[in-house]
Amino acid sequence: MRRVLPLKIALASFLAAACVTINVYFPAAAADKAADQVINDITGGGAKSGTTTPPQSYFAPKSEEPGMLVAAVGNVLYALVPSANAQDAEAALNVSSPAVTRIKQSMGARFGELEKFFASGAIGLTKDGMVDVRDLNAVALPDRATVKRLVSEDNADRAQLYAEIAKASNHPEWEADIKKSFAKRWVATGAKPGWYYQGDDGSWKQK
């Protein structure tokens, strides 16, 4: 009995830790894939998604000769974890809610106007998933107010997009991570050669 009690406590702690891991897990690979899909919908550019990696395992492998108690707890873990893993593997992010669809349509309608200013280098993609004016001198004087308006409107949509995806996915705490994923994927799959983007240090680079 004295030997079994510490084992029970250890296994209970392990089970609790496993459940916590499931609750806080952010599926980075699925987020990148979702970002590529959204960016493709907005730009119509046929963005390619990144390589999807298998979801992490949340449980330790069985020992070769488990005791009855270990086996019982193991069965509980195997019953709980696969459903969470399956959910992550399918689509952890909801990018098809009515709000997200509306924002994508708004950004898509604006993208044609923004594209020429990306091409001229007047604007660029920021390191936090937004758009900023890089060189206003590259814009004709009559168009400068238009550029500022378009950038402001697009940034408002972008901020709302990241928040709505997190909300629709039932994980509002993922908003910052979603924003990071989109920041990377806008450069990787949304930007064309010659467009400007910010590096991690905030300096402008050309793709």
XYZ file of N, CA and C in Angstrom:
621
model
N 0.835 -1.207 0.000
C 0.000 0.000 0.000
C 0.864 1.249 0.000
N 1.967 1.205 0.802
C 2.840 2.362 0.871
C 3.478 2.674 -0.481
N 3.745 1.628 -1.268
C 4.374 1.819 -2.571
C 3.371 2.296 -3.602
N 2.104 1.887 -3.476
C 1.080 2.213 -4.461
C 0.648 3.672 -4.359
N 0.574 4.210 -3.133
C 0.085 5.567 -2.936
C 0.937 6.606 -3.664
N 2.281 6.600 -3.531
C 3.083 7.572 -4.285
C 2.907 7.429 -5.789
N 2.715 6.185 -6.246
C 2.520 5.958 -7.669
C 1.222 6.576 -8.139
N 0.167 6.446 -7.307
C -1.123 7.042 -7.656
C -1.010 8.565 -7.754
N -0.297 9.157 -6.805
C -0.128 10.613 -6.800
C 0.637 11.059 -8.044
N 1.698 10.338 -8.373
C 2.504 10.686 -9.541
C 1.690 10.596 -10.823
N 0.885 9.532 -10.937
C 0.085 9.350 -12.141
C -1.015 10.401 -12.237
N -1.600 10.768 -11.106
C -2.629 11.811 -11.102
C -2.043 13.139 -11.546
N -0.830 13.441 -11.076
C -0.158 14.681 -11.476
C 0.155 14.665 -12.958
N 0.584 13.513 -13.458
C 0.889 13.388 -14.880
C -0.345 13.599 -15.731
N -1.472 13.034 -15.298
C -2.729 13.185 -16.026
C -3.153 14.647 -16.059
N -3.026 15.333 -14.926
C -3.403 16.751 -14.862
C -2.519 17.574 -15.783
N -1.222 17.281 -15.786
C -0.295 18.021 -16.651
C -0.621 17.799 -18.113
N -0.988 16.572 -18.468
C -1.332 16.268 -19.854
C -2.547 17.055 -20.293
N -3.542 17.146 -19.426
C -4.756 17.882 -19.762
C -4.470 19.362 -19.937
N -3.614 19.925 -19.090
C -3.252 21.335 -19.215
C -2.560 21.589 -20.538
N -1.660 20.650 -20.927
C -0.947 20.815 -22.198
C -1.923 20.869 -23.359
N -2.946 20.029 -23.322
C -3.938 20.016 -24.385
C -4.662 21.355 -24.474
N -4.976 21.935 -23.344
C -5.753 23.167 -23.321
C -5.001 24.365 -23.885
N -3.671 24.416 -23.697
C -2.924 25.613 -24.083
C -2.193 25.460 -25.417
N -2.246 24.297 -26.007
C -1.496 24.036 -27.237
C -1.957 24.923 -28.392
N -1.008 25.637 -29.010
C -1.316 26.426 -30.201
C -0.759 25.702 -31.423
N -1.611 25.333 -32.376
C -1.169 24.562 -33.553
C -0.526 25.460 -34.604
N 0.754 25.696 -34.482
C 1.454 26.636 -35.369
C 1.368 26.220 -36.837
N 1.540 24.926 -37.107
C 1.495 24.461 -38.492
C 0.103 24.672 -39.092
N -0.934 24.370 -38.314
C -2.299 24.579 -38.789
C -2.581 26.064 -38.979
N -2.004 26.896 -38.124
C -2.200 28.342 -38.238
C -1.568 28.870 -39.521
N -0.370 28.376 -39.854
C 0.283 28.792 -41.100
C -0.553 28.390 -42.316
N -1.088 27.175 -42.254
C -1.917 26.692 -43.363
C -3.185 27.518 -43.495
N -3.797 27.856 -42.366
C -5.002 28.684 -42.387
C -4.694 30.078 -42.910
N -3.540 30.633 -42.502
C -3.140 31.959 -42.976
C -2.956 31.957 -44.491
N -2.325 30.916 -45.019
C -2.140 30.819 -46.469
C -3.482 30.794 -47.198
N -4.440 30.071 -46.630
C -5.765 29.989 -47.246
C -6.436 31.357 -47.280
N -6.366 32.074 -46.149
C -6.992 33.392 -46.069
C -6.307 34.375 -47.013
N -4.981 34.362 -47.017
C -4.226 35.275 -47.891
C -4.531 34.998 -49.357
N -4.647 33.720 -49.704
C -5.002 33.362 -51.074
C -6.390 33.871 -51.437
N -7.328 33.772 -50.496
C -8.685 34.268 -50.740
C -8.677 35.784 -50.967
N -7.831 36.483 -50.242
C -7.780 37.940 -50.340
C -7.076 38.399 -51.615
N -5.949 37.772 -51.912
C -5.128 38.228 -53.044
C -5.467 37.529 -54.356
N -6.084 36.329 -54.247
C -6.341 35.558 -55.466
C -5.058 35.106 -56.128
N -3.975 34.998 -55.315
C -2.663 34.722 -55.890
C -2.233 33.283 -55.870
N -3.126 32.384 -55.443
C -2.745 30.965 -55.446
C -1.640 30.670 -54.464
N -1.716 31.251 -53.265
C -0.679 31.030 -52.268
C -0.582 29.561 -51.915
N 0.642 29.105 -51.727
C 0.871 27.711 -51.364
C 1.060 27.608 -49.864
N 0.425 26.624 -49.290
C 0.541 26.460 -47.843
C 1.869 25.806 -47.511
N 2.323 26.055 -46.284
C 3.567 25.461 -45.831
C 3.365 23.989 -45.506
N 4.462 23.304 -45.244
C 4.387 21.891 -44.913
C 3.764 21.706 -43.535
N 2.779 20.854 -43.490
C 2.102 20.608 -42.220
C 2.820 19.517 -41.457
N 3.114 19.779 -40.205
C 3.769 18.791 -39.365
C 2.738 18.098 -38.503
N 2.973 16.840 -38.175
C 2.010 16.114 -37.351
C 1.871 16.786 -35.995
N 0.689 16.693 -35.371
C 0.510 17.275 -34.050
C 1.403 16.600 -33.028
N 1.779 17.339 -32.008
C 2.630 16.792 -30.965
C 1.876 15.737 -30.166
N 2.617 14.835 -29.586
C 2.010 13.830 -28.726
C 2.021 14.350 -27.296
N 0.927 14.151 -26.596
C 0.804 14.685 -25.259
C 0.983 13.620 -24.184
N 1.319 12.412 -24.602
C 1.430 11.382 -23.590
C 2.729 10.616 -23.755
N 3.190 10.046 -22.664
C 4.418 9.263 -22.703
C 4.096 7.871 -23.206
N 5.048 7.210 -23.889
C 4.789 5.847 -24.373
C 4.613 4.874 -23.218
N 3.885 3.812 -23.486
C 3.672 2.794 -22.456
C 4.991 2.088 -22.140
N 5.138 1.690 -20.902
C 6.292 0.870 -20.555
C 6.052 -0.529 -21.101
N 7.102 -1.292 -21.228
C 6.969 -2.616 -21.829
C 6.137 -3.538 -20.944
N 6.263 -3.386 -19.613
C 5.512 -4.252 -18.715
C 4.776 -3.375 -17.698
N 3.696 -2.714 -18.083
C 2.983 -1.811 -17.168
C 2.228 -2.595 -16.119
N 2.124 -1.989 -14.926
C 1.315 -2.574 -13.875
C -0.145 -2.313 -14.177
N -1.005 -2.901 -13.407
C -2.436 -2.743 -13.652
C -2.864 -1.287 -13.524
N -2.327 -0.574 -12.502
C -2.714 0.816 -12.292
C -2.208 1.687 -13.430
N -0.967 1.475 -13.841
C -0.396 2.240 -14.951
C -1.193 2.008 -16.225
N -1.548 0.770 -16.482
C -2.316 0.439 -17.682
C -3.674 1.124 -17.665
N -4.321 1.149 -16.494
C -5.640 1.767 -16.388
C -5.573 3.256 -16.685
N -4.584 3.932 -16.081
C -4.424 5.366 -16.328
C -4.046 5.612 -17.787
N -3.224 4.717 -18.328
C -2.836 4.850 -19.729
C -4.041 4.789 -20.647
N -4.975 3.902 -20.322
C -6.181 3.796 -21.138
C -7.009 5.072 -21.084
N -7.041 5.699 -19.923
C -7.774 6.962 -19.787
C -7.134 8.039 -20.654
N -5.813 8.109 -20.601
C -5.093 9.098 -21.412
C -5.334 8.876 -22.903
N -5.272 7.634 -23.332
C -5.489 7.318 -24.740
C -6.910 7.633 -25.172
N -7.849 7.586 -24.219
C -9.237 7.916 -24.539
C -9.428 9.412 -24.676
N -8.676 10.180 -23.880
C -8.839 11.637 -23.882
C -8.032 12.323 -24.967
N -6.788 11.923 -25.138
C -5.865 12.660 -25.996
C -6.137 12.556 -27.482
N -6.451 11.363 -28.035
C -6.640 11.297 -29.488
C -7.682 12.258 -30.014
N -8.773 12.484 -29.273
C -9.795 13.393 -29.761
C -9.244 14.805 -29.878
N -8.401 15.198 -28.918
C -7.794 16.528 -28.991
C -6.815 16.597 -30.145
N -6.006 15.527 -30.326
C -5.063 15.506 -31.441
C -5.784 15.552 -32.775
N -6.899 14.836 -32.881
C -7.649 14.808 -34.134
C -8.189 16.190 -34.458
N -8.646 16.890 -33.430
C -9.185 18.226 -33.661
C -8.095 19.153 -34.170
N -6.885 19.056 -33.569
C -5.780 19.891 -34.018
C -5.392 19.555 -35.444
N -5.392 18.257 -35.789
C -4.955 17.841 -37.109
C -5.922 18.290 -38.190
N -7.211 18.314 -37.885
C -8.195 18.674 -38.903
C -8.153 20.166 -39.208
N -8.509 20.988 -38.265
C -8.504 22.427 -38.487
C -8.749 23.119 -37.163
N -7.677 23.511 -36.515
C -7.815 24.123 -35.204
C -8.296 25.559 -35.310
N -8.160 26.167 -36.488
C -8.566 27.552 -36.664
C -9.772 27.633 -37.595
N -10.753 28.400 -37.182
C -11.957 28.600 -37.989
C -11.788 29.882 -38.804
N -11.613 29.739 -40.110
C -11.430 30.909 -40.974
C -12.623 31.088 -41.913
N -13.762 30.502 -41.534
C -14.941 30.556 -42.404
C -16.179 31.113 -41.702
N -15.994 31.764 -40.579
C -17.145 32.350 -39.898
C -17.673 33.527 -40.712
N -18.915 33.933 -40.510
C -19.466 35.077 -41.261
C -18.625 36.345 -41.111
N -18.137 36.601 -39.894
C -17.332 37.805 -39.667
C -16.015 37.739 -40.435
N -15.353 36.573 -40.394
C -14.083 36.413 -41.112
C -14.310 36.530 -42.617
N -15.381 35.940 -43.103
C -15.696 36.012 -44.533
C -15.932 37.453 -44.973
N -16.644 38.200 -44.160
C -16.910 39.604 -44.482
C -15.615 40.415 -44.551
N -14.710 40.178 -43.611
C -13.439 40.907 -43.594
C -12.583 40.533 -44.795
N -12.567 39.254 -45.134
C -11.804 38.822 -46.313
C -12.320 39.496 -47.577
N -13.624 39.609 -47.700
C -14.212 40.260 -48.865
C -13.831 41.736 -48.917
N -13.839 42.376 -47.765
C -13.463 43.789 -47.687
C -12.006 43.984 -48.097
N -11.123 43.134 -47.582
C -9.703 43.240 -47.915
C -9.445 42.876 -49.371
N -10.192 41.886 -49.867
C -10.027 41.497 -51.268
C -10.423 42.601 -52.222
N -11.491 43.326 -51.895
C -11.941 44.425 -52.749
C -10.925 45.562 -52.756
N -10.176 45.711 -51.674
C -9.193 46.789 -51.552
C -7.819 46.395 -52.106
N -7.571 45.107 -52.180
C -6.230 44.642 -52.533
C -5.773 45.142 -53.900
N -6.684 45.191 -54.857
C -6.314 45.664 -56.196
C -5.760 47.078 -56.176
N -6.296 47.920 -55.304
C -5.794 49.292 -55.185
C -4.450 49.333 -54.474
N -4.296 48.502 -53.449
C -3.052 48.484 -52.691
C -1.898 47.880 -53.481
N -2.202 46.962 -54.370
C -1.168 46.197 -55.057
C -0.181 47.092 -55.806
N -0.675 48.115 -56.465
C 0.230 48.981 -57.231
C 1.161 49.778 -56.322
N 0.708 50.062 -55.099
C 1.555 50.799 -54.163
C 2.568 49.874 -53.491
N 2.213 48.595 -53.338
C 3.212 47.608 -52.924
C 4.298 47.504 -53.988
N 3.871 47.438 -55.248
C 4.805 47.262 -56.363
C 5.763 48.439 -56.497
N 5.288 49.644 -56.228
C 6.141 50.829 -56.354
C 7.060 51.019 -55.156
N 6.815 50.264 -54.078
C 7.625 50.410 -52.870
C 7.128 51.491 -51.943
N 5.994 52.079 -52.262
C 5.443 53.142 -51.420
C 4.992 52.588 -50.072
N 4.488 51.372 -50.066
C 4.035 50.736 -48.833
C 4.682 49.366 -48.702
N 4.655 48.822 -47.501
C 5.237 47.505 -47.278
C 4.537 46.786 -46.143
N 4.887 45.530 -45.985
C 4.323 44.684 -44.934
C 5.157 44.821 -43.674
N 4.496 45.044 -42.554
C 5.228 45.213 -41.301
C 5.468 43.873 -40.615
N 6.345 43.883 -39.633
C 6.702 42.651 -38.924
C 5.589 42.140 -38.021
N 4.559 42.986 -37.798
C 3.445 42.560 -36.945
C 2.172 42.280 -37.737
N 2.323 41.986 -39.030
C 1.171 41.578 -39.827
C 0.304 42.708 -40.332
N 0.821 43.915 -40.320
C 0.077 45.071 -40.788
C 0.717 45.639 -42.062
N 0.237 46.815 -42.491
C 0.781 47.511 -43.658
C 1.180 48.908 -43.212
N 2.257 49.448 -43.789
C 2.671 50.797 -43.413
C 3.199 51.526 -44.642
N 3.123 52.843 -44.588
C 3.677 53.665 -45.662
C 5.193 53.680 -45.504
N 5.906 53.259 -46.526
C 7.364 53.188 -46.469
C 8.022 54.402 -47.099
N 7.481 54.841 -48.251
C 8.058 55.973 -48.969
C 6.945 56.741 -49.675
N 6.456 57.757 -49.026
C 5.361 58.534 -49.600
C 5.795 59.292 -50.850
N 7.090 59.518 -50.994
C 7.599 60.209 -52.182
C 7.426 59.374 -53.449
N 7.197 58.065 -53.265
C 6.985 57.205 -54.427
C 5.551 57.289 -54.935
N 4.754 58.111 -54.290
C 3.349 58.267 -54.669
C 3.135 59.666 -55.220
N 2.395 59.748 -56.318
C 2.071 61.063 -56.882
C 1.284 61.873 -55.863
N 1.520 63.151 -55.828
C 0.905 64.020 -54.833
C -0.613 63.861 -54.737
N -1.339 63.776 -55.863
C -2.805 63.636 -55.766
C -3.254 62.310 -55.137
N -2.355 61.310 -55.130
C -2.726 59.983 -54.632
C -2.314 59.740 -53.182
N -1.615 60.671 -52.570
C -1.071 60.423 -51.231
C -2.156 60.261 -50.172
N -3.176 61.058 -50.258
C -4.274 60.922 -49.295
C -4.965 59.572 -49.467
N -5.071 59.114 -50.715
C -5.694 57.817 -50.992
C -4.883 56.682 -50.383
N -3.555 56.768 -50.510
C -2.686 55.731 -49.952
C -2.851 55.655 -48.438
N -2.836 56.792 -47.790
C -2.985 56.816 -46.336
C -4.331 56.226 -45.907
N -5.375 56.541 -46.655
C -6.698 56.013 -46.332
C -6.745 54.502 -46.512
N -6.202 54.036 -47.622
C -6.210 52.598 -47.887
C -5.431 51.829 -46.830
N -4.281 52.344 -46.429
C -3.462 51.692 -45.403
C -4.212 51.651 -44.077
N -4.847 52.746 -43.718
C -5.604 52.807 -42.469
C -6.768 51.817 -42.477
N -7.503 51.766 -43.572
C -8.639 50.852 -43.674
C -8.180 49.392 -43.655
N -7.080 49.117 -44.349
C -6.604 47.738 -44.404
C -6.096 47.282 -43.040
N -5.425 48.158 -42.322
C -4.940 47.798 -40.988
C -6.088 47.549 -40.024
N -7.157 48.316 -40.161
C -8.323 48.085 -39.307
C -8.919 46.710 -39.586
N -8.987 46.341 -40.867
C -9.503 45.018 -41.235
C -8.575 43.909 -40.748
N -7.269 44.116 -40.873
C -6.309 43.104 -40.443
C -6.419 42.838 -38.942
N -6.473 43.908 -38.164
C -6.577 43.741 -36.721
C -7.854 42.984 -36.355
N -8.942 43.322 -37.022
C -10.209 42.647 -36.752
C -10.166 41.197 -37.237
N -9.493 40.955 -38.348
C -9.380 39.603 -38.898
C -8.729 38.656 -37.899
N -7.588 39.059 -37.336
C -6.881 38.193 -36.398
C -7.720 37.931 -35.150
N -8.399 38.968 -34.689
C -9.240 38.811 -33.497
C -10.432 37.900 -33.771
N -11.033 38.049 -34.944
C -12.217 37.241 -35.278
C -11.858 35.784 -35.504
N -10.693 35.508 -36.081
C -10.275 34.116 -36.273
C -10.074 33.446 -34.912
N -9.433 34.156 -34.001
C -9.238 33.616 -32.653
C -10.581 33.383 -31.961
N -11.476 34.337 -32.112
C -12.803 34.225 -31.487
C -13.595 33.069 -32.095
N -13.600 32.971 -33.429
C -14.343 31.909 -34.100
C -13.776 30.534 -33.788
N -12.488 30.478 -33.433
C -11.830 29.215 -33.102
C -11.985 28.852 -31.630
N -12.742 29.699 -30.896
C -12.978 29.487 -29.466
C -11.701 29.559 -28.636
N -10.724 30.310 -29.147
C -9.475 30.523 -28.415
C -9.041 31.974 -28.581
N -9.734 32.923 -27.946
C -9.349 34.329 -28.086
C -7.933 34.605 -27.617
N -7.405 33.733 -26.740
C -6.034 33.929 -26.250
C -4.989 33.645 -27.332
N -5.418 33.082 -28.458
C -4.495 32.797 -29.558
C -4.276 33.995 -30.491
N -4.944 35.101 -30.239
C -4.897 36.220 -31.187
C -3.465 36.656 -31.507
N -2.627 36.802 -30.492
C -1.247 37.246 -30.728
C -0.469 36.236 -31.567
N -0.687 34.940 -31.315
C 0.002 33.906 -32.089
C -0.496 33.872 -33.533
N -1.785 34.073 -33.705
C -2.350 34.113 -35.057
C -1.754 35.282 -35.833
N -1.627 36.405 -35.168
C -1.044 37.596 -35.792
C 0.394 37.328 -36.243
N 1.163 36.619 -35.408
C 2.542 36.284 -35.765
C 2.590 35.363 -36.983
N 1.683 34.387 -37.008
C 1.641 33.467 -38.147
C 1.326 34.219 -39.439
N 0.340 35.109 -39.379
C -0.023 35.878 -40.562
C 1.111 36.795 -41.000
N 1.825 37.385 -40.066
C 2.932 38.270 -40.418
C 3.958 37.534 -41.269
N 4.266 36.293 -40.875
C 5.225 35.491 -41.637
C 4.669 35.088 -43.000
N 3.416 34.664 -43.024
C 2.851 34.128 -44.253
C 2.524 35.220 -45.273
N 2.237 36.447 -44.802
C 2.037 37.545 -45.756
C 3.301 37.752 -46.582
N 4.448 37.651 -45.944
C 5.717 37.822 -46.653
C 6.009 36.608 -47.528
N 5.800 35.420 -46.966
C 6.163 34.188 -47.665
C 5.281 33.900 -48.875
N 3.970 34.093 -48.741
C 3.055 33.698 -49.814
C 2.215 34.838 -50.374
N 2.099 35.934 -49.635
C 1.263 37.038 -50.113
C 2.021 38.083 -50.905
N 3.297 38.267 -50.568
C 4.102 39.302 -51.222
C 4.700 38.798 -52.533
N 4.797 39.681 -53.505
C 5.424 39.358 -54.781
C 6.878 39.826 -54.765
N 7.710 39.280 -55.652
C 9.102 39.743 -55.722
C 9.166 41.258 -55.936
N 10.023 41.896 -55.167
C 10.164 43.345 -55.271
C 9.404 44.108 -54.202
N 8.457 43.453 -53.555
C 7.704 44.116 -52.495
C 8.585 44.256 -51.252
N 8.261 45.252 -50.435
C 9.031 45.499 -49.216
C 8.322 44.923 -47.994
N 9.138 44.490 -47.051
C 8.619 43.978 -45.782
C 9.636 44.296 -44.693
N 9.179 44.301 -43.462
C 10.053 44.577 -42.337
C 10.669 43.298 -41.780
N 11.969 43.372 -41.479
C 12.620 42.280 -40.790
C 12.303 42.346 -39.305
N 12.850 41.424 -38.548
C 12.587 41.386 -37.114
C 13.046 42.652 -36.399
N 14.063 43.319 -36.966
C 14.589 44.530 -36.345
C 13.852 45.792 -36.804
N 12.838 45.615 -37.668
C 12.060 46.751 -38.126
C 12.582 47.420 -39.384
N 13.738 46.972 -39.876
C 14.293 47.573 -41.096
C 13.565 47.018 -42.330
N 13.484 47.819 -43.370
C 12.792 47.407 -44.584
C 13.701 46.566 -45.451
N 13.153 45.473 -45.960
C 13.870 44.576 -46.866
C 13.021 44.376 -48.107
N 13.664 44.002 -49.200
C 12.934 43.776 -50.445
C 12.934 42.292 -50.770
N 11.776 41.767 -51.078
C 11.656 40.341 -51.389
C 12.247 40.054 -52.758
